[in-house]
mmCIF file of C-alpha atoms in Angstrom:
data_model
loop_
_atom_site.group_PDB
_atom_site.id
_atom_site.type_symbol
_atom_site.label_atom_id
_atom_site.label_comp_id
_atom_site.label_asym_id
_atom_site.label_seq_id
_atom_site.Cartn_x
_atom_site.Cartn_y
_atom_site.Cartn_z
ATOM 1 C CA UNK A 30 -35.323 -154.828 -111.324
ATOM 2 C CA UNK A 31 -35.550 -156.237 -114.834
ATOM 3 C CA UNK A 32 -31.756 -156.427 -115.116
ATOM 4 C CA UNK A 33 -31.688 -158.251 -111.783
ATOM 5 C CA UNK A 34 -33.800 -160.978 -113.417
ATOM 6 C CA UNK A 35 -32.190 -160.831 -116.857
ATOM 7 C CA UNK A 36 -28.529 -161.143 -115.884
ATOM 8 C CA UNK A 37 -28.763 -164.387 -113.829
ATOM 9 C CA UNK A 38 -30.859 -166.031 -116.568
ATOM 10 C CA UNK A 39 -28.495 -164.841 -119.322
ATOM 11 C CA UNK A 40 -25.423 -165.956 -117.353
ATOM 12 C CA UNK A 41 -26.990 -169.374 -116.738
ATOM 13 C CA UNK A 42 -27.805 -169.614 -120.453
ATOM 14 C CA UNK A 43 -24.178 -168.902 -121.406
ATOM 15 C CA UNK A 44 -22.863 -171.439 -118.873
ATOM 16 C CA UNK A 45 -25.293 -174.097 -120.142
ATOM 17 C CA UNK A 46 -24.313 -173.322 -123.752
ATOM 18 C CA UNK A 47 -20.664 -173.944 -122.822
ATOM 19 C CA UNK A 48 -21.739 -177.229 -121.195
ATOM 20 C CA UNK A 49 -23.460 -178.214 -124.456
ATOM 21 C CA UNK A 50 -20.231 -177.669 -126.404
ATOM 22 C CA UNK A 51 -17.702 -179.099 -123.952
ATOM 23 C CA UNK A 52 -19.623 -182.014 -122.439
ATOM 24 C CA UNK A 53 -18.026 -185.365 -123.272
ATOM 25 C CA UNK A 54 -21.271 -187.359 -123.255
ATOM 26 C CA UNK A 55 -23.849 -186.559 -125.972
ATOM 27 C CA UNK A 56 -26.758 -187.128 -123.575
ATOM 28 C CA UNK A 57 -25.195 -184.658 -121.133
ATOM 29 C CA UNK A 58 -24.994 -182.093 -123.934
ATOM 30 C CA UNK A 59 -28.657 -182.689 -124.783
ATOM 31 C CA UNK A 60 -29.760 -182.231 -121.162
ATOM 32 C CA UNK A 61 -27.735 -178.989 -120.960
ATOM 33 C CA UNK A 62 -29.472 -177.874 -124.152
ATOM 34 C CA UNK A 63 -32.870 -178.423 -122.473
ATOM 35 C CA UNK A 64 -31.738 -176.169 -119.618
ATOM 36 C CA UNK A 65 -30.574 -173.605 -122.175
ATOM 37 C CA UNK A 66 -34.002 -173.657 -123.868
ATOM 38 C CA UNK A 67 -35.704 -173.022 -120.511
ATOM 39 C CA UNK A 68 -33.349 -170.065 -119.863
ATOM 40 C CA UNK A 69 -34.208 -168.656 -123.290
ATOM 41 C CA UNK A 70 -37.896 -168.993 -122.388
ATOM 42 C CA UNK A 71 -37.137 -166.831 -119.345
ATOM 43 C CA UNK A 72 -35.491 -164.217 -121.582
ATOM 44 C CA UNK A 73 -38.576 -164.199 -123.842
ATOM 45 C CA UNK A 74 -40.813 -163.632 -120.811
ATOM 46 C CA UNK A 75 -38.619 -160.639 -119.936
ATOM 47 C CA UNK A 76 -39.401 -159.266 -123.405
ATOM 48 C CA UNK A 77 -43.172 -159.715 -122.804
ATOM 49 C CA UNK A 78 -43.262 -162.414 -125.498
ATOM 50 C CA UNK A 79 -45.413 -164.771 -123.456
ATOM 51 C CA UNK A 80 -46.550 -167.033 -126.262
ATOM 52 C CA UNK A 81 -43.026 -167.406 -127.692
ATOM 53 C CA UNK A 82 -41.816 -168.424 -124.228
ATOM 54 C CA UNK A 83 -44.485 -171.133 -124.044
ATOM 55 C CA UNK A 84 -43.551 -172.333 -127.552
ATOM 56 C CA UNK A 85 -39.914 -172.467 -126.479
ATOM 57 C CA UNK A 86 -40.844 -174.838 -123.645
ATOM 58 C CA UNK A 87 -43.440 -176.995 -125.435
ATOM 59 C CA UNK A 88 -41.830 -177.278 -128.883
ATOM 60 C CA UNK A 89 -38.087 -176.933 -128.279
ATOM 61 C CA UNK A 90 -37.566 -178.296 -124.772
ATOM 62 C CA UNK A 91 -40.369 -180.838 -125.249
ATOM 63 C CA UNK A 92 -40.588 -182.064 -128.813
ATOM 64 C CA UNK A 93 -37.382 -181.132 -130.638
ATOM 65 C CA UNK A 94 -35.181 -182.391 -127.810
ATOM 66 C CA UNK A 95 -36.975 -185.761 -127.931
ATOM 67 C CA UNK A 96 -35.839 -186.046 -131.539
ATOM 68 C CA UNK A 97 -32.281 -185.039 -130.548
ATOM 69 C CA UNK A 98 -32.283 -187.791 -127.916
ATOM 70 C CA UNK A 99 -33.468 -190.351 -130.456
ATOM 71 C CA UNK A 100 -30.796 -189.317 -132.961
ATOM 72 C CA UNK A 101 -28.145 -189.658 -130.238
ATOM 73 C CA UNK A 102 -29.435 -193.091 -129.255
ATOM 74 C CA UNK A 103 -29.807 -194.279 -132.863
ATOM 75 C CA UNK A 104 -26.282 -193.155 -133.793
ATOM 76 C CA UNK A 105 -25.011 -194.843 -130.610
ATOM 77 C CA UNK A 106 -21.693 -192.974 -130.343
ATOM 78 C CA UNK A 107 -19.084 -194.829 -128.354
ATOM 79 C CA UNK A 108 -16.286 -192.966 -126.600
ATOM 80 C CA UNK A 109 -13.716 -194.142 -129.173
ATOM 81 C CA UNK A 110 -15.767 -192.659 -131.991
ATOM 82 C CA UNK A 111 -15.095 -189.153 -130.712
ATOM 83 C CA UNK A 112 -11.678 -189.317 -132.373
ATOM 84 C CA UNK A 113 -13.198 -188.822 -135.823
ATOM 85 C CA UNK A 114 -14.395 -185.344 -134.887
ATOM 86 C CA UNK A 115 -10.903 -184.175 -134.039
ATOM 87 C CA UNK A 116 -8.790 -185.193 -137.001
ATOM 88 C CA UNK A 117 -10.813 -184.417 -140.106
ATOM 89 C CA UNK A 118 -8.567 -182.973 -142.824
ATOM 90 C CA UNK A 119 -9.764 -179.801 -144.576
ATOM 91 C CA UNK A 120 -12.291 -178.898 -141.882
ATOM 92 C CA UNK A 121 -10.123 -176.109 -140.471
ATOM 93 C CA UNK A 122 -10.658 -173.828 -143.446
ATOM 94 C CA UNK A 123 -14.440 -174.346 -143.332
ATOM 95 C CA UNK A 124 -14.524 -173.739 -139.583
ATOM 96 C CA UNK A 125 -12.596 -170.476 -139.859
ATOM 97 C CA UNK A 126 -14.741 -169.334 -142.804
ATOM 98 C CA UNK A 127 -17.987 -170.087 -140.897
ATOM 99 C CA UNK A 128 -16.641 -168.256 -137.860
ATOM 100 C CA UNK A 129 -15.923 -165.137 -139.916
ATOM 101 C CA UNK A 130 -19.383 -165.280 -141.498
ATOM 102 C CA UNK A 131 -21.047 -165.452 -138.065
ATOM 103 C CA UNK A 132 -18.810 -162.604 -136.898
ATOM 104 C CA UNK A 133 -19.990 -160.500 -139.862
ATOM 105 C CA UNK A 134 -23.650 -161.178 -139.049
ATOM 106 C CA UNK A 135 -23.077 -160.320 -135.376
ATOM 107 C CA UNK A 136 -21.289 -157.075 -136.360
ATOM 108 C CA UNK A 137 -24.229 -156.058 -138.547
ATOM 109 C CA UNK A 138 -26.784 -156.837 -135.816
ATOM 110 C CA UNK A 139 -24.815 -154.980 -133.139
ATOM 111 C CA UNK A 140 -24.215 -151.920 -135.341
ATOM 112 C CA UNK A 141 -27.933 -151.696 -136.214
ATOM 113 C CA UNK A 142 -28.896 -152.084 -132.549
ATOM 114 C CA UNK A 143 -26.457 -149.399 -131.406
ATOM 115 C CA UNK A 144 -27.471 -146.909 -134.102
ATOM 116 C CA UNK A 145 -31.179 -147.208 -133.187
ATOM 117 C CA UNK A 146 -32.716 -144.314 -131.299
ATOM 118 C CA UNK A 147 -33.639 -145.860 -127.947
ATOM 119 C CA UNK A 148 -34.965 -142.632 -126.442
ATOM 120 C CA UNK A 149 -38.218 -142.904 -128.404
ATOM 121 C CA UNK A 150 -39.420 -146.532 -128.259
ATOM 122 C CA UNK A 151 -42.278 -147.530 -130.546
ATOM 123 C CA UNK A 152 -45.711 -147.534 -128.954
ATOM 124 C CA UNK A 153 -47.189 -150.981 -128.436
ATOM 125 C CA UNK A 154 -50.490 -151.936 -126.958
ATOM 126 C CA UNK A 155 -50.920 -153.243 -123.444
ATOM 127 C CA UNK A 156 -51.733 -156.821 -124.416
ATOM 128 C CA UNK A 157 -48.797 -157.181 -126.847
ATOM 129 C CA UNK A 158 -47.307 -160.668 -126.913
ATOM 130 C CA UNK A 159 -50.019 -162.352 -124.899
ATOM 131 C CA UNK A 160 -51.478 -165.629 -126.087
ATOM 132 C CA UNK A 161 -54.892 -164.075 -126.709
ATOM 133 C CA UNK A 162 -53.348 -161.371 -128.917
ATOM 134 C CA UNK A 163 -51.376 -163.956 -130.911
ATOM 135 C CA UNK A 164 -54.548 -166.020 -131.295
ATOM 136 C CA UNK A 165 -56.551 -163.036 -132.518
ATOM 137 C CA UNK A 166 -54.078 -162.047 -135.241
ATOM 138 C CA UNK A 167 -53.310 -165.661 -136.202
ATOM 139 C CA UNK A 168 -56.980 -166.507 -136.784
ATOM 140 C CA UNK A 169 -58.039 -163.266 -138.478
ATOM 141 C CA UNK A 170 -55.173 -161.603 -140.416
ATOM 142 C CA UNK A 171 -53.011 -164.683 -140.895
ATOM 143 C CA UNK A 172 -55.704 -167.316 -141.305
ATOM 144 C CA UNK A 173 -54.468 -168.502 -144.727
ATOM 145 C CA UNK A 174 -50.897 -169.254 -143.534
ATOM 146 C CA UNK A 175 -52.479 -171.068 -140.593
ATOM 147 C CA UNK A 176 -54.542 -173.333 -142.835
ATOM 148 C CA UNK A 177 -51.563 -173.857 -145.154
ATOM 149 C CA UNK A 178 -49.560 -174.932 -142.081
ATOM 150 C CA UNK A 179 -52.023 -177.798 -141.583
ATOM 151 C CA UNK A 180 -51.225 -179.041 -145.099
ATOM 152 C CA UNK A 181 -47.503 -178.759 -144.297
ATOM 153 C CA UNK A 182 -48.051 -180.892 -141.187
ATOM 154 C CA UNK A 183 -50.050 -183.401 -143.282
ATOM 155 C CA UNK A 184 -47.146 -183.721 -145.723
ATOM 156 C CA UNK A 185 -44.685 -184.107 -142.838
ATOM 157 C CA UNK A 186 -46.744 -186.875 -141.228
ATOM 158 C CA UNK A 187 -47.184 -188.828 -144.451
ATOM 159 C CA UNK A 188 -43.494 -188.357 -145.270
ATOM 160 C CA UNK A 189 -42.342 -189.561 -141.855
ATOM 161 C CA UNK A 190 -44.483 -192.673 -142.137
ATOM 162 C CA UNK A 191 -43.442 -193.466 -145.722
ATOM 163 C CA UNK A 192 -39.739 -193.134 -144.842
ATOM 164 C CA UNK A 193 -39.936 -195.173 -141.643
ATOM 165 C CA UNK A 194 -42.377 -197.879 -142.783
ATOM 166 C CA UNK A 195 -40.983 -198.871 -146.166
ATOM 167 C CA UNK A 196 -41.308 -202.576 -145.465
ATOM 168 C CA UNK A 197 -44.968 -202.627 -144.481
ATOM 169 C CA UNK A 198 -46.532 -203.108 -147.923
ATOM 170 C CA UNK B 10 -39.581 -154.676 -119.672
ATOM 171 C CA UNK B 11 -42.695 -152.545 -119.671
ATOM 172 C CA UNK B 12 -45.083 -152.230 -116.812
ATOM 173 C CA UNK B 13 -46.866 -155.375 -117.886
ATOM 174 C CA UNK B 14 -49.864 -156.506 -115.826
ATOM 175 C CA UNK B 15 -49.299 -160.119 -116.950
ATOM 176 C CA UNK B 16 -45.823 -160.198 -115.434
ATOM 177 C CA UNK B 17 -46.796 -160.662 -111.793
ATOM 178 C CA UNK B 18 -48.188 -164.133 -112.505
ATOM 179 C CA UNK B 19 -44.666 -165.337 -113.288
ATOM 180 C CA UNK B 20 -43.711 -164.725 -109.671
ATOM 181 C CA UNK B 21 -45.156 -168.111 -108.667
ATOM 182 C CA UNK B 22 -43.280 -169.860 -111.461
ATOM 183 C CA UNK B 23 -40.067 -168.185 -110.283
ATOM 184 C CA UNK B 24 -40.715 -169.315 -106.696
ATOM 185 C CA UNK B 25 -41.452 -172.832 -107.943
ATOM 186 C CA UNK B 26 -38.224 -172.927 -110.009
ATOM 187 C CA UNK B 27 -36.109 -171.703 -107.088
ATOM 188 C CA UNK B 28 -37.686 -174.199 -104.659
ATOM 189 C CA UNK B 29 -37.181 -177.046 -107.153
ATOM 190 C CA UNK B 30 -33.506 -176.120 -107.652
ATOM 191 C CA UNK B 31 -32.883 -175.805 -103.902
ATOM 192 C CA UNK B 32 -34.583 -179.116 -103.082
ATOM 193 C CA UNK B 33 -32.756 -181.066 -105.816
ATOM 194 C CA UNK B 34 -29.360 -179.517 -105.061
ATOM 195 C CA UNK B 35 -29.938 -179.899 -101.319
ATOM 196 C CA UNK B 36 -30.785 -183.598 -101.521
ATOM 197 C CA UNK B 37 -27.794 -184.306 -103.777
ATOM 198 C CA UNK B 38 -25.350 -182.363 -101.581
ATOM 199 C CA UNK B 39 -26.712 -183.752 -98.294
ATOM 200 C CA UNK B 40 -26.582 -187.350 -99.497
ATOM 201 C CA UNK B 41 -23.042 -186.821 -100.813
ATOM 202 C CA UNK B 42 -21.866 -185.253 -97.543
ATOM 203 C CA UNK B 43 -23.787 -187.289 -94.953
ATOM 204 C CA UNK B 44 -24.182 -190.669 -96.653
ATOM 205 C CA UNK B 45 -21.757 -193.461 -95.668
ATOM 206 C CA UNK B 46 -19.654 -194.791 -98.548
ATOM 207 C CA UNK B 47 -18.038 -198.248 -98.392
ATOM 208 C CA UNK B 48 -17.765 -199.302 -102.051
ATOM 209 C CA UNK B 49 -16.943 -202.915 -102.844
ATOM 210 C CA UNK B 50 -16.944 -204.773 -106.187
ATOM 211 C CA UNK B 51 -20.145 -206.595 -105.203
ATOM 212 C CA UNK B 52 -22.002 -203.356 -104.503
ATOM 213 C CA UNK B 53 -21.112 -201.676 -107.810
ATOM 214 C CA UNK B 54 -22.641 -204.451 -109.916
ATOM 215 C CA UNK B 55 -25.934 -203.275 -111.554
ATOM 216 C CA UNK B 56 -27.898 -206.320 -110.349
ATOM 217 C CA UNK B 57 -27.283 -207.872 -106.971
ATOM 218 C CA UNK B 58 -28.304 -211.299 -108.189
ATOM 219 C CA UNK B 59 -29.027 -212.830 -111.589
ATOM 220 C CA UNK B 60 -27.088 -212.666 -114.842
ATOM 221 C CA UNK B 61 -23.784 -210.825 -114.665
ATOM 222 C CA UNK B 62 -23.758 -208.146 -117.410
ATOM 223 C CA UNK B 63 -21.273 -208.823 -120.189
ATOM 224 C CA UNK B 64 -21.493 -205.630 -122.271
ATOM 225 C CA UNK B 65 -22.316 -201.951 -121.974
ATOM 226 C CA UNK B 66 -25.856 -200.738 -121.497
ATOM 227 C CA UNK B 67 -25.560 -198.721 -124.713
ATOM 228 C CA UNK B 68 -27.244 -200.681 -127.453
ATOM 229 C CA UNK B 69 -29.020 -199.964 -130.706
ATOM 230 C CA UNK B 70 -32.667 -198.976 -130.521
ATOM 231 C CA UNK B 71 -35.331 -200.033 -133.019
ATOM 232 C CA UNK B 72 -36.348 -197.320 -135.497
ATOM 233 C CA UNK B 73 -39.999 -197.608 -134.340
ATOM 234 C CA UNK B 74 -39.146 -195.420 -131.360
ATOM 235 C CA UNK B 75 -37.977 -192.693 -133.745
ATOM 236 C CA UNK B 76 -41.156 -193.019 -135.831
ATOM 237 C CA UNK B 77 -43.314 -192.535 -132.757
ATOM 238 C CA UNK B 78 -41.134 -189.551 -131.753
ATOM 239 C CA UNK B 79 -41.552 -187.922 -135.183
ATOM 240 C CA UNK B 80 -45.330 -188.369 -135.103
ATOM 241 C CA UNK B 81 -45.363 -186.995 -131.548
ATOM 242 C CA UNK B 82 -43.565 -183.814 -132.663
ATOM 243 C CA UNK B 83 -46.041 -183.184 -135.484
ATOM 244 C CA UNK B 84 -49.087 -183.719 -133.245
ATOM 245 C CA UNK B 85 -47.394 -181.524 -130.644
ATOM 246 C CA UNK B 86 -47.131 -178.682 -133.160
ATOM 247 C CA UNK B 87 -50.791 -179.224 -134.036
ATOM 248 C CA UNK B 88 -51.798 -178.876 -130.386
ATOM 249 C CA UNK B 89 -49.693 -175.721 -130.013
ATOM 250 C CA UNK B 90 -51.893 -174.053 -132.663
ATOM 251 C CA UNK B 91 -54.972 -174.875 -130.574
ATOM 252 C CA UNK B 92 -53.566 -173.097 -127.549
ATOM 253 C CA UNK B 93 -53.856 -169.474 -128.795
ATOM 254 C CA UNK B 94 -57.097 -170.451 -130.542
ATOM 255 C CA UNK B 95 -58.663 -171.649 -127.276
ATOM 256 C CA UNK B 96 -57.560 -168.501 -125.437
ATOM 257 C CA UNK B 97 -58.912 -166.134 -128.114
ATOM 258 C CA UNK B 98 -62.009 -168.155 -129.028
ATOM 259 C CA UNK B 99 -64.543 -165.852 -127.342
ATOM 260 C CA UNK B 100 -63.319 -162.975 -129.533
ATOM 261 C CA UNK B 101 -63.079 -165.050 -132.722
ATOM 262 C CA UNK B 102 -66.636 -166.355 -132.580
ATOM 263 C CA UNK B 103 -68.153 -168.807 -135.041
ATOM 264 C CA UNK B 104 -65.571 -168.084 -137.766
ATOM 265 C CA UNK B 105 -62.780 -169.241 -135.455
ATOM 266 C CA UNK B 106 -64.650 -172.484 -134.796
ATOM 267 C CA UNK B 107 -64.942 -173.160 -138.560
ATOM 268 C CA UNK B 108 -61.231 -172.441 -139.052
ATOM 269 C CA UNK B 109 -60.215 -174.915 -136.380
ATOM 270 C CA UNK B 110 -62.603 -177.558 -137.741
ATOM 271 C CA UNK B 111 -60.935 -177.187 -141.163
ATOM 272 C CA UNK B 112 -57.489 -177.456 -139.544
ATOM 273 C CA UNK B 113 -58.419 -180.588 -137.603
ATOM 274 C CA UNK B 114 -60.115 -182.080 -140.696
ATOM 275 C CA UNK B 115 -56.937 -181.746 -142.799
ATOM 276 C CA UNK B 116 -54.837 -183.269 -140.009
ATOM 277 C CA UNK B 117 -57.528 -185.897 -139.501
ATOM 278 C CA UNK B 118 -56.815 -187.108 -143.045
ATOM 279 C CA UNK B 119 -53.193 -187.640 -142.016
ATOM 280 C CA UNK B 120 -54.317 -189.371 -138.828
ATOM 281 C CA UNK B 121 -56.571 -191.777 -140.725
ATOM 282 C CA UNK B 122 -53.745 -192.455 -143.203
ATOM 283 C CA UNK B 123 -51.283 -193.237 -140.388
ATOM 284 C CA UNK B 124 -53.826 -195.426 -138.648
ATOM 285 C CA UNK B 125 -54.704 -197.257 -141.869
ATOM 286 C CA UNK B 126 -51.088 -197.973 -142.753
ATOM 287 C CA UNK B 127 -50.365 -199.318 -139.280
ATOM 288 C CA UNK B 128 -48.120 -196.499 -138.189
ATOM 289 C CA UNK B 129 -49.481 -196.689 -134.665
ATOM 290 C CA UNK B 130 -49.023 -200.442 -134.326
ATOM 291 C CA UNK B 131 -46.076 -201.957 -132.512
ATOM 292 C CA UNK B 132 -44.756 -204.878 -134.563
#
């Protein structure tokens, strides 16, 4: 049953990821990326990570993609400008090197996953991954990181305004 | 997937997603198959009457839009913290209330700063 749900979502995610890479129009890529985020939210739900799935929708599909859209519109890529991405000297070496690095990371992850003993899964409580459980541990055990996060957001807000509104004073 | 009691509530979301996909795809396919198509140069113009467009619709956008978007993202992240807090509030008690007041106070400083510097004004 769970594979019956997982495989269509995973297949759709892969197809949408290919759309992101191969789409000619940047906006089309961004819209495919939104679909990909929603598919990933479905995968998280399959893993009982309810709160992470909600974050995936609210933060990634909602907020981060808005910023992507604005960057696309501010850069204002015309169709002729796509040529610069193709013929950049010296990029081939970097691309191949990055590919090998990612391959190494994937090899490590897969070898660890395969060597794990899946016959004895770790015991987790019934309410694992629910929003209430995340809230309980975030506001008791991890309360200091939570309050520090508010200062991080304060710095980000002031920084965004200072960078964007240099002419106001 | 474990035998999770929370999982059955996603059934309605799944039904909703399938219905939405079917309706959208159905309308697009039906209008493409059934709709009459007699294109002419007059019909493909964006506006039927008025000024004839001389350039592409792609133009540069003022940076104010991006500023508003950045502030939106940060306030969005702030609200996301309130979501687990609101769900778990009955177990957290008074201490949880104090924590959230401190959180909102620190972000309130940023809000007052943005307001004072005119970050929310459109000029």
